[in-house]
Coordinates of C-alpha atoms in Angstrom, one line a residue:
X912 CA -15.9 21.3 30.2
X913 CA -19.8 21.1 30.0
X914 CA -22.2 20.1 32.1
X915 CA -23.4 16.9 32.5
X916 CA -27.3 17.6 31.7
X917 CA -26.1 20.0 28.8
X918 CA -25.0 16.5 26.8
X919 CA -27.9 14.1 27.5
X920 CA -29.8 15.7 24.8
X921 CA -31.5 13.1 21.9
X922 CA -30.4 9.9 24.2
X923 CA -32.8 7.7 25.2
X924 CA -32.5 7.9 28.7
X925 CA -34.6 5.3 31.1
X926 CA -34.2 6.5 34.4
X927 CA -31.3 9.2 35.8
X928 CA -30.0 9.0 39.9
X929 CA -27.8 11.9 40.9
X930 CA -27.3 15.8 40.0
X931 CA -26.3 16.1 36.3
X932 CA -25.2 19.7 37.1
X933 CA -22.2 18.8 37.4
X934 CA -19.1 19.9 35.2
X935 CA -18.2 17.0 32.8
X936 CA -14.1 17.3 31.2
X937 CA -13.8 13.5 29.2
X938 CA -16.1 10.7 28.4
X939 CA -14.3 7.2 28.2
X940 CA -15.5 3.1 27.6
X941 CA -12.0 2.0 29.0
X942 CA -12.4 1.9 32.5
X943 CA -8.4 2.1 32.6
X944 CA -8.7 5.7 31.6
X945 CA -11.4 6.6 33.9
X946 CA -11.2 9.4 37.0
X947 CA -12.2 12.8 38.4
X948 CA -13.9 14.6 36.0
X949 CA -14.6 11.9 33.1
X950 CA -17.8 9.8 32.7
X951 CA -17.3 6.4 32.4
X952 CA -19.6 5.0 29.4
X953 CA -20.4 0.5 29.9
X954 CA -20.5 0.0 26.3
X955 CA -21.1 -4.3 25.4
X956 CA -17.8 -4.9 23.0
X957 CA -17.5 -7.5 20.9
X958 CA -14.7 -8.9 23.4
X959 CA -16.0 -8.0 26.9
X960 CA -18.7 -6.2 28.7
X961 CA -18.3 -2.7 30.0
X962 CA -20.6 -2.6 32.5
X963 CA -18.0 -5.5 34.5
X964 CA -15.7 -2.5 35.0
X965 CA -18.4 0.2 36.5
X966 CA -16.9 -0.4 40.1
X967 CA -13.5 0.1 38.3
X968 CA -14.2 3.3 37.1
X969 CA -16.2 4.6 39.8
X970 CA -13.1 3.5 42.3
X971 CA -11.0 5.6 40.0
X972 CA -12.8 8.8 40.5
X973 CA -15.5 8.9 37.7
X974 CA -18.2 11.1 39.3
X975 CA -21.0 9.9 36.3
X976 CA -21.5 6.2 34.6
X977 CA -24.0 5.6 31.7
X978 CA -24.7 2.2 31.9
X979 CA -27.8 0.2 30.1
X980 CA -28.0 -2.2 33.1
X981 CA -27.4 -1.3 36.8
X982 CA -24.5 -3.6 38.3
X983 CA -25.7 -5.7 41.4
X984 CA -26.0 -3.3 44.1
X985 CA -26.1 0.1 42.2
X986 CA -23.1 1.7 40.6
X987 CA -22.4 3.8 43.5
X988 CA -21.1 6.6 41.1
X989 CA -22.5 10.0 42.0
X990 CA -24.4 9.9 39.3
X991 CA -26.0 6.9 37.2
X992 CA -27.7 6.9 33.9
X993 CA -29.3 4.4 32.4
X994 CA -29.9 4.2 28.5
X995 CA -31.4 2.2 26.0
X996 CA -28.1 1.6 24.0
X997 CA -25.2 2.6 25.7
X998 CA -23.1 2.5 22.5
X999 CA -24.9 5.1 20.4
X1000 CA -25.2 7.3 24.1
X1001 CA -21.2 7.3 23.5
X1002 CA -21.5 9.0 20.2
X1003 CA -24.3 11.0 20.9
X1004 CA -22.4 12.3 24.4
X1005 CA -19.0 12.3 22.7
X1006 CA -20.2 14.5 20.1
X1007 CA -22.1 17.1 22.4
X1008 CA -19.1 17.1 24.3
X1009 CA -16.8 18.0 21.1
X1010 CA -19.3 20.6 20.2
X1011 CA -21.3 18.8 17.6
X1012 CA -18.3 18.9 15.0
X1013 CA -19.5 17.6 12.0
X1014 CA -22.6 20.0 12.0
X1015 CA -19.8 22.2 11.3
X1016 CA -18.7 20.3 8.6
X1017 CA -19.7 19.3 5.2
X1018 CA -19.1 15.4 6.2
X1019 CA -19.2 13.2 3.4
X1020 CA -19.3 8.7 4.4
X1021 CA -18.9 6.4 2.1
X1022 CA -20.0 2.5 2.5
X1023 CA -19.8 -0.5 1.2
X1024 CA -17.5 -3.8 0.9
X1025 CA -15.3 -2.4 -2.1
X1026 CA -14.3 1.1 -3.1
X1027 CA -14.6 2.8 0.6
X1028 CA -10.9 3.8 0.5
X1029 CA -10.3 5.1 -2.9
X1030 CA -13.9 7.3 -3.1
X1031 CA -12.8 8.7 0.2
X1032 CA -9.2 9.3 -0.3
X1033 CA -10.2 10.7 -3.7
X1034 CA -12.8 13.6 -2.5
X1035 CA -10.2 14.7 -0.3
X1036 CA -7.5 15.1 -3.1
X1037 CA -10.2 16.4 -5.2
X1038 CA -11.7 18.8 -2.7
X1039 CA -7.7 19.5 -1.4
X1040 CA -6.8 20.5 -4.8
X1041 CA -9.4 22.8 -5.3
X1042 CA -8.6 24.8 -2.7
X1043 CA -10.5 23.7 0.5
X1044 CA -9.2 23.0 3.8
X1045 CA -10.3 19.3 4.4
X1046 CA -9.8 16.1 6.3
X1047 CA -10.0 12.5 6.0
X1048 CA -11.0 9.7 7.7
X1049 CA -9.5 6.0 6.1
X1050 CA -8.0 2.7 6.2
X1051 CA -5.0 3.9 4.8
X1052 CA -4.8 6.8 7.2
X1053 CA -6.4 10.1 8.6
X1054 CA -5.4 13.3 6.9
X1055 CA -6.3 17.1 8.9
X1056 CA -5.4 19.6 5.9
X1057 CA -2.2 18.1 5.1
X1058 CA -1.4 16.7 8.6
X1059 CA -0.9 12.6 8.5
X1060 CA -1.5 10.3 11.2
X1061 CA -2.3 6.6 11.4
X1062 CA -5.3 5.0 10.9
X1063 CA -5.6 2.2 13.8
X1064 CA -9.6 1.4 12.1
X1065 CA -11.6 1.8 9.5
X1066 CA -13.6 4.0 11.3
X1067 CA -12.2 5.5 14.9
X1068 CA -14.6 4.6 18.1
X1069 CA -17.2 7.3 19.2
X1070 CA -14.4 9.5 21.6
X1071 CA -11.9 9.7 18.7
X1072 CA -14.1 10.2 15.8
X1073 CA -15.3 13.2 17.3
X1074 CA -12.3 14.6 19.0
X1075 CA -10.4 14.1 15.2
X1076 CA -13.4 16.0 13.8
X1077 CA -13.1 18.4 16.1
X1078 CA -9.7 18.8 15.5
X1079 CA -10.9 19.7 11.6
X1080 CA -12.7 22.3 12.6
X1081 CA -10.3 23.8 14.7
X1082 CA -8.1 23.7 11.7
X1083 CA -10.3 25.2 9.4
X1084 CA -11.6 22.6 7.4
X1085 CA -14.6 23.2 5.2
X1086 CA -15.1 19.5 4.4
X1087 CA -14.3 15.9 5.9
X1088 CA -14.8 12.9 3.9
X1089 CA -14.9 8.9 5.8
X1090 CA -15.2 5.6 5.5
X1091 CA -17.6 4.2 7.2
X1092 CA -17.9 0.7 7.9
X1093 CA -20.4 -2.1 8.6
X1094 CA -18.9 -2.7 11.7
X1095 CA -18.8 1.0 13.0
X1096 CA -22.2 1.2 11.2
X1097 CA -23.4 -1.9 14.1
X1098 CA -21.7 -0.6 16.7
X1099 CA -22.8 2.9 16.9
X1100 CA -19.9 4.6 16.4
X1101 CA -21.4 7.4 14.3
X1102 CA -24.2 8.0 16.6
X1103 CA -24.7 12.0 16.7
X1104 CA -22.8 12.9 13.5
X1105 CA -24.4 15.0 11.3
X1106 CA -23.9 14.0 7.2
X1107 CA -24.1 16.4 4.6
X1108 CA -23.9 13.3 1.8
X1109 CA -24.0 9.2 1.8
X1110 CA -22.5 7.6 -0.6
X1111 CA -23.0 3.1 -1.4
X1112 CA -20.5 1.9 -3.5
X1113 CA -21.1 -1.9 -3.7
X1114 CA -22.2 -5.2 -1.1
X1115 CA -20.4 -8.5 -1.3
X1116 CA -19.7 -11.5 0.6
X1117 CA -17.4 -9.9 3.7
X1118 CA -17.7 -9.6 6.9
X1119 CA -19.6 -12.6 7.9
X1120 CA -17.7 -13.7 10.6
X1121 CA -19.0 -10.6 12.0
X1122 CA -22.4 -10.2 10.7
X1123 CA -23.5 -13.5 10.5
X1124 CA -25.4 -13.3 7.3
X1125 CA -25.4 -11.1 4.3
X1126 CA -28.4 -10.1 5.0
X1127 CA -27.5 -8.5 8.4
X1128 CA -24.6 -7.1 6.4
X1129 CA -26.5 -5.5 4.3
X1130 CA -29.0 -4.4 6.8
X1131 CA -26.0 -3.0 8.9
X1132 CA -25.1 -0.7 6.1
X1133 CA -28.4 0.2 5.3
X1134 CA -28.4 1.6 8.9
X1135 CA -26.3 4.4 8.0
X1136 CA -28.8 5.3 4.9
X1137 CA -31.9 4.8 7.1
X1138 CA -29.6 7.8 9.4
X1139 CA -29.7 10.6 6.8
X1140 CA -31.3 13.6 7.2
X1141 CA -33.6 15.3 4.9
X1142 CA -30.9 18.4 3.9
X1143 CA -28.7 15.6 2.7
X1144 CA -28.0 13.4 -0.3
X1145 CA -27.4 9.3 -0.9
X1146 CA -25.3 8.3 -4.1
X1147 CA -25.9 4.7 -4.8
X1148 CA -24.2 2.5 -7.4
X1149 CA -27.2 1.4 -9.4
X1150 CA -25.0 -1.3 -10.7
X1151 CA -25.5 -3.4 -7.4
X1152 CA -28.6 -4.7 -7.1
X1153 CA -28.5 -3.2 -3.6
X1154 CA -27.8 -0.3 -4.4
X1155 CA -32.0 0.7 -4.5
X1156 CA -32.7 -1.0 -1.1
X1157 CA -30.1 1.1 0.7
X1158 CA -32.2 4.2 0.3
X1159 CA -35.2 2.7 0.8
X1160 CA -37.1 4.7 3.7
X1161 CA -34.2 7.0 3.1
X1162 CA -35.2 10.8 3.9
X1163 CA -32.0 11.9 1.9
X1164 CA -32.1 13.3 -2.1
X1165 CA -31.3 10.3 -3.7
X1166 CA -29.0 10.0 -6.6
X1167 CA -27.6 6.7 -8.7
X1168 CA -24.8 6.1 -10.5
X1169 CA -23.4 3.7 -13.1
X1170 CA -21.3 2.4 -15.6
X1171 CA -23.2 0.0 -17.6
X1172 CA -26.8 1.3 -17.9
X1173 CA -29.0 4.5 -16.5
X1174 CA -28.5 6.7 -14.2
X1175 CA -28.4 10.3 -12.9
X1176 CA -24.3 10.1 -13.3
X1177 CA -23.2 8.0 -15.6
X1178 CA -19.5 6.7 -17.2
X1179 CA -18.1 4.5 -19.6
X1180 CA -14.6 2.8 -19.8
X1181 CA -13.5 3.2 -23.9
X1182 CA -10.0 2.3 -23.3
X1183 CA -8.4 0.5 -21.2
X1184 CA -3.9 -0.1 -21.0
X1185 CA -2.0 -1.2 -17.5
X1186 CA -1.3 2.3 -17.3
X1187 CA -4.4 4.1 -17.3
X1188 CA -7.5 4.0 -19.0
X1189 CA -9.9 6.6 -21.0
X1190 CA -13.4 7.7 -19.6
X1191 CA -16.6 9.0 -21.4
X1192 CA -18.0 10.6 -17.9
X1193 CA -21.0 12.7 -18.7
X1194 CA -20.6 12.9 -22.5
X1195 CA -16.6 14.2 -21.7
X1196 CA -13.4 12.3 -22.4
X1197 CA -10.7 11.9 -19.6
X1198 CA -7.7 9.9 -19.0
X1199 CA -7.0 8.8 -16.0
X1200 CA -4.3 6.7 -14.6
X1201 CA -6.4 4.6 -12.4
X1202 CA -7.6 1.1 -13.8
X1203 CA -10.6 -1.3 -14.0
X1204 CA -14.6 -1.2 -14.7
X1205 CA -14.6 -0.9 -10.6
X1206 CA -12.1 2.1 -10.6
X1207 CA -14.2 3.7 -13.1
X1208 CA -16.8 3.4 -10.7
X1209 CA -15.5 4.6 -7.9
X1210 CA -14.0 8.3 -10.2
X1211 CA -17.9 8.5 -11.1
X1212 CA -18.8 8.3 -7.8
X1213 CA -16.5 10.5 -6.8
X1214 CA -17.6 13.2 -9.5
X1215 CA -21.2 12.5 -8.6
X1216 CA -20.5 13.6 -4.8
X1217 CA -18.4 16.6 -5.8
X1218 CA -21.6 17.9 -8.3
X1219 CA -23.8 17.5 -5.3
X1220 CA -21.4 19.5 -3.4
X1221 CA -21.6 22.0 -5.6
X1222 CA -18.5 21.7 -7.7
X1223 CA -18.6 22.8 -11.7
X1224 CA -18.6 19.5 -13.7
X1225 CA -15.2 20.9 -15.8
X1226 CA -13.5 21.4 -12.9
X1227 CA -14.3 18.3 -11.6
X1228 CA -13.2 15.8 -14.3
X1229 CA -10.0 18.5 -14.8
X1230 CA -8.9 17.4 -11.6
X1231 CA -9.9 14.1 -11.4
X1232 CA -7.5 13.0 -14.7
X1233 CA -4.7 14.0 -12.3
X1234 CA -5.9 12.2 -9.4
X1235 CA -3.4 9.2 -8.8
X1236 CA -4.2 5.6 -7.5
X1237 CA -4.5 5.0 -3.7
X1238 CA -1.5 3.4 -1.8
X1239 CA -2.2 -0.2 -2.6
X1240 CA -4.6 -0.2 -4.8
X1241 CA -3.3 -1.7 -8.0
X1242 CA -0.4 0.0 -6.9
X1243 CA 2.5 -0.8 -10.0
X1244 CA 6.0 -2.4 -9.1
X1245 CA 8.2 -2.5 -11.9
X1246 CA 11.5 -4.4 -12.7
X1247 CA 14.1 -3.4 -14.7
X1248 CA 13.8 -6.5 -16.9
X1249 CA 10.1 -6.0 -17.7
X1250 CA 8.2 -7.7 -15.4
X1251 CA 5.2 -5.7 -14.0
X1252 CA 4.3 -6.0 -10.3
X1253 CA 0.8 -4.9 -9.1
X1254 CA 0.3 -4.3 -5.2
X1255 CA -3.4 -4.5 -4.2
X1256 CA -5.3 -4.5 -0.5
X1257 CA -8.0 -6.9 -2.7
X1258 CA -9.0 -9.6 0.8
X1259 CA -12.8 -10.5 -0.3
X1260 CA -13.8 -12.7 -3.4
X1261 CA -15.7 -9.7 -5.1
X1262 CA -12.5 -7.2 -4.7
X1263 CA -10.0 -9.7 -6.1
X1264 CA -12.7 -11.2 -8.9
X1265 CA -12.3 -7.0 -9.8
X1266 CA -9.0 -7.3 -10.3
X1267 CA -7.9 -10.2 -11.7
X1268 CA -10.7 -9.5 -14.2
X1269 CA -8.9 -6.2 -14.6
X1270 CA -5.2 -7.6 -15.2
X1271 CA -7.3 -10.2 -17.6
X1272 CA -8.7 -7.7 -19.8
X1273 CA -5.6 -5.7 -20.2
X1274 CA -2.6 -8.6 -20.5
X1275 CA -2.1 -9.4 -24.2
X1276 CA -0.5 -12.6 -25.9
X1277 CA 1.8 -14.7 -24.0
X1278 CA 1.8 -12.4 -21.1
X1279 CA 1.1 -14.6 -17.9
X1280 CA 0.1 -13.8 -14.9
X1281 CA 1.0 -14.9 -11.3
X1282 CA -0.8 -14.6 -8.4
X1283 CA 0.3 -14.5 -4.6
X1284 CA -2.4 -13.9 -2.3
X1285 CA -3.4 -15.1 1.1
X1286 CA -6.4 -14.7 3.7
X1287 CA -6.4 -13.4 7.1
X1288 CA -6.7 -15.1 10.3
X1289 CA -9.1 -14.5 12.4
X1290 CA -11.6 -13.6 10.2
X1291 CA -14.3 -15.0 8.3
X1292 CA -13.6 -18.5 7.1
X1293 CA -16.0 -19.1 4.7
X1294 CA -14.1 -16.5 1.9
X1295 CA -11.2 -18.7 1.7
X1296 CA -11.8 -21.1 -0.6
X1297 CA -13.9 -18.5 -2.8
X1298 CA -10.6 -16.6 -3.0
X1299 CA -8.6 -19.2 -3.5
X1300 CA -10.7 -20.2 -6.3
X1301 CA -11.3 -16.9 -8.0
X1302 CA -7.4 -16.2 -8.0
X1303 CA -6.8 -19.9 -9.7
X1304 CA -9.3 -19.5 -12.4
X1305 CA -7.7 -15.7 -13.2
X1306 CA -4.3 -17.1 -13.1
X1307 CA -1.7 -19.0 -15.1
X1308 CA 0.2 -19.6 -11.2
X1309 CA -0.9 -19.2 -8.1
X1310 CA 1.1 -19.1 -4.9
X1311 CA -0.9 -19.4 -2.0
X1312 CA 0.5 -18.0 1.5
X1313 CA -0.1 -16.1 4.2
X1314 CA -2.0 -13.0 4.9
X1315 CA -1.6 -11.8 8.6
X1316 CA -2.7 -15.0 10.7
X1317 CA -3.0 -13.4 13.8
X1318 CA -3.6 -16.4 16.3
X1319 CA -4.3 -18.6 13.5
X1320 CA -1.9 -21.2 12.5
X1321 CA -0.9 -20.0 8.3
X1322 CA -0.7 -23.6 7.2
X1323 CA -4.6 -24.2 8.2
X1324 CA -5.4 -21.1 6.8
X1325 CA -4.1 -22.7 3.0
X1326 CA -6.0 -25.9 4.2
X1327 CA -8.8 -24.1 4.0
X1328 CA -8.4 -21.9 1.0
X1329 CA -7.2 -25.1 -0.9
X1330 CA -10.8 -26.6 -0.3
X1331 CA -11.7 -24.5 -3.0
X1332 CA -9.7 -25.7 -5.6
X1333 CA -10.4 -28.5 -8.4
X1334 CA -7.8 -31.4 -9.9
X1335 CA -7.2 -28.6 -12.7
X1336 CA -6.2 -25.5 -10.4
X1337 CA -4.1 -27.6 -7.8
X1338 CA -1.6 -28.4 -10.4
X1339 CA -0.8 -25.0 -11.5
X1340 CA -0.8 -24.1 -7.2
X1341 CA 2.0 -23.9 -4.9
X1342 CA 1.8 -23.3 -1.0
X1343 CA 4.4 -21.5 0.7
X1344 CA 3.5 -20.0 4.2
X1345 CA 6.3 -17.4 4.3
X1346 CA 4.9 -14.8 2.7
X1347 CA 8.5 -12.9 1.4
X1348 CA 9.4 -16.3 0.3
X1349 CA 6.1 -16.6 -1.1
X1350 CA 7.2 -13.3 -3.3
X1351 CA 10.5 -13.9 -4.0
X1352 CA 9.5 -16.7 -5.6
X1353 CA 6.7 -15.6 -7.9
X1354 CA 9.0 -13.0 -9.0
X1355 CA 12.2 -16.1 -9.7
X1356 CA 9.2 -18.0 -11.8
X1357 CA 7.8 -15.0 -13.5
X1358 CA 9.6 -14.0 -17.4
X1359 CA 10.2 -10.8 -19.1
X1360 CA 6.7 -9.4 -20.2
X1361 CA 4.8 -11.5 -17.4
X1362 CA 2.8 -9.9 -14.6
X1363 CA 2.8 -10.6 -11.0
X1364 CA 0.0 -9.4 -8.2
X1365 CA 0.6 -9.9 -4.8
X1366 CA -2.8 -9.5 -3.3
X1367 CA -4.4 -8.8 0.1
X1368 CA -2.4 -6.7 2.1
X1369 CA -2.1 -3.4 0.1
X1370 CA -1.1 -0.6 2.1
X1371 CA -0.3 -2.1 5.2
X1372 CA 3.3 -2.1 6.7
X1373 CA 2.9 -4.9 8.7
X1374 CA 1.9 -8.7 9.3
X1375 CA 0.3 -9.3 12.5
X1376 CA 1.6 -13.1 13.6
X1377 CA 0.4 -14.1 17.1
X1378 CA -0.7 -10.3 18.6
X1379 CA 3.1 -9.2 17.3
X1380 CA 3.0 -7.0 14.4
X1381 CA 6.1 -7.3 12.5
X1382 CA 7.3 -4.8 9.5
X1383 CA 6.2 -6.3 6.5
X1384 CA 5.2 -4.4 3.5
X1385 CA 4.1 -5.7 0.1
X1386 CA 5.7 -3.2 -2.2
X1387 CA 8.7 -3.2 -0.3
X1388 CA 9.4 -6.9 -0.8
X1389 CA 8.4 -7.0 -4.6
X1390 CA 11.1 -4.6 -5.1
X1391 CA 13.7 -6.1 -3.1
X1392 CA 13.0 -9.4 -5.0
X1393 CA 13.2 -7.7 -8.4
X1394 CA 16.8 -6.3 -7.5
X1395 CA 17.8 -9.2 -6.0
X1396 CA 16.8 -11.4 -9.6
X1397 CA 18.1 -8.9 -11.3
X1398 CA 21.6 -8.9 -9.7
X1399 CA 21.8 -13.3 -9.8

């Protein structure tokens, strides 16, 4: 409990009615969880407009609203603020209320369109197995020491965020590690957190359906840059041409990294197999199990972030040879007649370009490849036929189907990744909507030796059809369908 005043510092606050003496115990946006004791925050959502539920709350007991906008007639709450953007007043608020957590922290983001995941995840194995108490914020999921739980977003809204963070430094940990995405980045969600470290890992086309434009893409994530303090430092990939406008106006120590020409961390791949490939990483050979020019990429960016941190550059590459891919993330199915399946969360036209380049590079001789891969509904449309595309042109077949279509119909969603293809690619294609039938039958097609990647979903355990999320998962079905061909 705190009192109201004692969190209102660093908002910009345009006029205040009421006594902010009072005792403050929650702050909500969801008017459903509003009532004595908790400030009710009218955040704009992408979906509706919070300040339509101020007389909601306030009926329900909240005894304080932050609002940008008074409703018609007042808000009749005892107290009423009005901001300039309520959405960064939520983090700002939310984090004074947690007791400014990540100040207690050595909090570590990382952005960009590919890459987020595994740099994350693999700072907190590095830092983990080191020795430090540390947490983790991801796709995948959200790790306290070695506590689990699910993640339900890339990056948690502004009340969760902190109160997980807080919940890190209640358990001790020394350092928390995050994705942070372009969407959270817009929306304010990490208002009021204090980062030790940035780090860019690459832009493509993503997102649009959001941002509009790659250019407010970009400028979203440059946001998060532009939020650095002095006392910390920004690692960008120098081998993305926007890796140098990120940091631009940038108060940070910047740093670059890359693995094809100069930089203050640099890498190169010398070997490359499906299992594993061999690093040169500051003039020092490693082997690591991880795959691809981008995966190489991401272990250097890793390392790059654990020097800054203070970490001796032996012990570093010592522990990152052990480090192990991410769940779904060229994740490796095998069958026991010697087709290799490959599991991978690639859903953009740069991410699966990476990978079917990858596979391409490694797969020798008369070793084919076979491609299942779908796009999500919902989302931006104008990826579809890129994908579609870039996965015919990598492939010897390719078995279009769905992703998760959400309120999409799956069969329009092929129309449109179809678009993309030429004469040439359509007769090597196949459409088949049902995505376990969609897998099943790559695997039935696919011969000793061959290779088979069933892209897009990755780690997840589901497939959202029409609001329902059903168990689906993509590792699970490529192994079923390898026993079952086995067995015919």
């Amino acid at each position: 409990m705190k009192r109201l005043g004692d969190l209102l510092k660093g908002i910009d606050i345009r006029s205040v009615t009421g006594d902010t003496g009072i005792p403050i115990d929650q702050i909500t946006s969801d008017s459903r969880k509003a009532g004595p004791g908790t400030m009710f925050v009218a955040i704009r959502g992408t979906r509706t407009d919070g300040h339509l539920y101020i007389g909601d709350a306030v009926r329900a007991g909240s005894p304080a609203v932050v609002c940008e906008r008074l409703p018609e007639g007042g808000s009749q709450a005892g107290v009423t603020i009005v901001v300039g953007d309520s959405n960064e007043a939520l983090g700002i608020l939310a984090s004074q209320l947690s007791g400014n957590p990540s100040a207690s922290l050595r909090l570590v983001g990382v952005t960009g369109t590919n890459g987020k995941t595994t740099v994350a995840t693999l700072l907190y194995r590095l830092f983990t197995a080191m020795g430090y108490r540390c947490g983790l914020l991801s796709t995948v999921c959200n790790y306290i020491n070695d506590r689990r739980s699910e993640a339900t977003h890339t990056t948690p809204d502004q009340v969760e965020l902190n109160a997980l963070l807080a919940e890190m430094v209640a358990s001790g940990c020394d350092y928390a590690f995050m994705e942070v995405s372009s969407h959270a980045i817009d929306q304010r969600r990490i208002a009021g957190l204090t980062y030790a470290g940035g780090i860019f890992t690459n832009l493509t086309h993503d997102h649009l359906d959001y941002h509009g434009t790659l250019s407010n893409y970009l400028n979203a994530k440059k946001k998060f840059f532009d939020s650095l303090g002095a006392e910390a430092f920004a690692v960008v990939n120098a081998d993305d041409r926007n890796g140098r406008v990120m940091v631009q106006n940038c108060a940070a120590s910047i740093y670059t990294y890359s693995v094809t020409g100069m930089a203050d961390f640099r890498a190169s791949v010398m070997e490359m197999l499906i299992d594993g490939m061999k690093l040169k990483m500051e003039g020092n050979e490693i082997w690591t199990p991880l795959i691809g020019d981008f995966n190489a990429s991401n272990l250097l960016a890793v390392y790059a972030a654990s020097r800054l941190l203070g970490v001796n550059a032996g012990e570093s590459l010592r522990v990152l040879s052990m480090m192990t891919p991410v769940p779904g993330r060229l994740e490796i199915v095998r069958s026991a007649n010697g087709i290799t399946g490959l599991v991978d969360y690639a859903h953009s036209p740069d991410a699966l370009r990476n990978v079917t380049g990858t596979i391409n590079r490694i797969r020798k001789g008369k070793v084919r490849l076979i491609i299942i891969v779908g796009a999500g509904g919902d989302r931006d449309r104008t990826k579809r036929p890129l994908m579609a595309s870039i996965a015919a042109r990598g492939s010897d077949l390719l078995i279009l189907t769905s992703d998760n279509p959400r309120s999409e119909d799956p069969e329009k969603i092929i129309d449109d990744m179809e678009a993309g293809l030429d004469e040439g690619m359509r007769k090597k294609t196949i459409r088949i909507s049902d995505r376990r039938s969609a897998i099943r039958t790559g695997v039935k097609m696919a011969q000793p030796g061959d290779l088979v990647l069933v892209a897009g979903k990755g780690h997840e355990t589901y497939q959202e059809i029409n609001g329902v999320r059903h168990h689906f998962d993509d590792r699970e079905e490529l192994a079923k369908a390898f026993i079952d061909e086995n067995s015919n």
